[in-house]
Amino acid sequence: MIASVRGVVAAIATDSAVIEVGGVGLQVQCAPATLAGLKAGAEARLSTSMVVREDSLTLYGFADDDEKHLFELLQTASGVGPRLAQAVLAVHQPEVVRRAVSSGDIATLTRVPGIGKKGAERLVLELRDRIGAVSTGPDGVAGSLSGGWQEQVRQGVIALGWSAQQADQAVVAVAESIDGEVPAVPVLLRQAIRLLGRTR
């Protein structure tokens, strides 16, 4: 089991990155928010979870251990595979997911592409007692950004299946909502996804 990888980011695609470790390039599947925090040519550390199938070995990467543990927990629910678990973490931060499951917030869970009302109810039923402690703090953490967030958010939205036109509209809407300091790219990306989720 590969629990984490540390190395130079050799390449970044729309849904994965290649991390060079000891001369070997490992392809790691990542959510757009995680990819947004990587930079080609720079060193990075990702918490990882390996999914073993009869015909494949797939490595999923996360910004921290908390995301990885939640990713693995989500897959213990009926009908949730690695792709859907990753989609949940692409749309919501871990604390938002925990709050939604603990409180039975079906509306929040159904904002994730691929999760309908019945699927959300099943997540609540099966994971409510195992989801862990829920913080009452803010959903996101603000941070400084030097610009260029629009294209990162746009590419992240497109990678999740929306059209370029929808992505552009979401970026404009997010930009209009910013008042003061610009939040970090992962926070902006989740905001764009929430906006688009309402129009599906």
Phi, psi and omega in degrees: 000129178263109186274335179197159175227144175225129180176186181279136177284110183276328182200152178229125177250188183290333183228009181201169175222154175251119179253124181272117182236112179059036179085359179248130178271116179260124176275125183239123177284128184224152173287156181306322181295324177291317179298326180296336180271359180260156178221126181301133179092349180259157178280145180215155173236130177234135168287140185228155176227125181264128178253118184259124175238168182301324184246010182199156170236116184240132181255124178254135184245150184220155182293330180208172183294330181298314178298318181297314181298321179291321176305314181290323179294318181302326182287349176280350177278148181300132175080005181252114176258183183298322181296316180291320178299321178292323178297322178301316182283344175285327182272318186236148172287156183308317181296326179293319179297314181299316180297317182297317180291315182295324184263358181071034181279086183295322183300319180294317182292326181282358173287346180279125177303127180103351178247115177263188183299315181294321179295320178294318179297323179293319177301314181297313183298317187274335187248350186306319183277355184238002190286339178098180183294144180247127179277150177258011181283183181292156183290322186233166179242125180283153179202168181281153181214134187270008180110169180084005182293330184302314182290324179295317178293317180301312181295323179297318180294317179297320180297335180272002172111357177276162181281165179298322179295316178297321179297317179298318179297321180293320179297318178297315181297319179294317180300321181291336184274349183284127180230103182097225184293137181282127179293170178292157183305315179302323179292317179295321180296316179296324178295318179297319180294321178297318179298316181291328180299330180286339185262358180286000000 
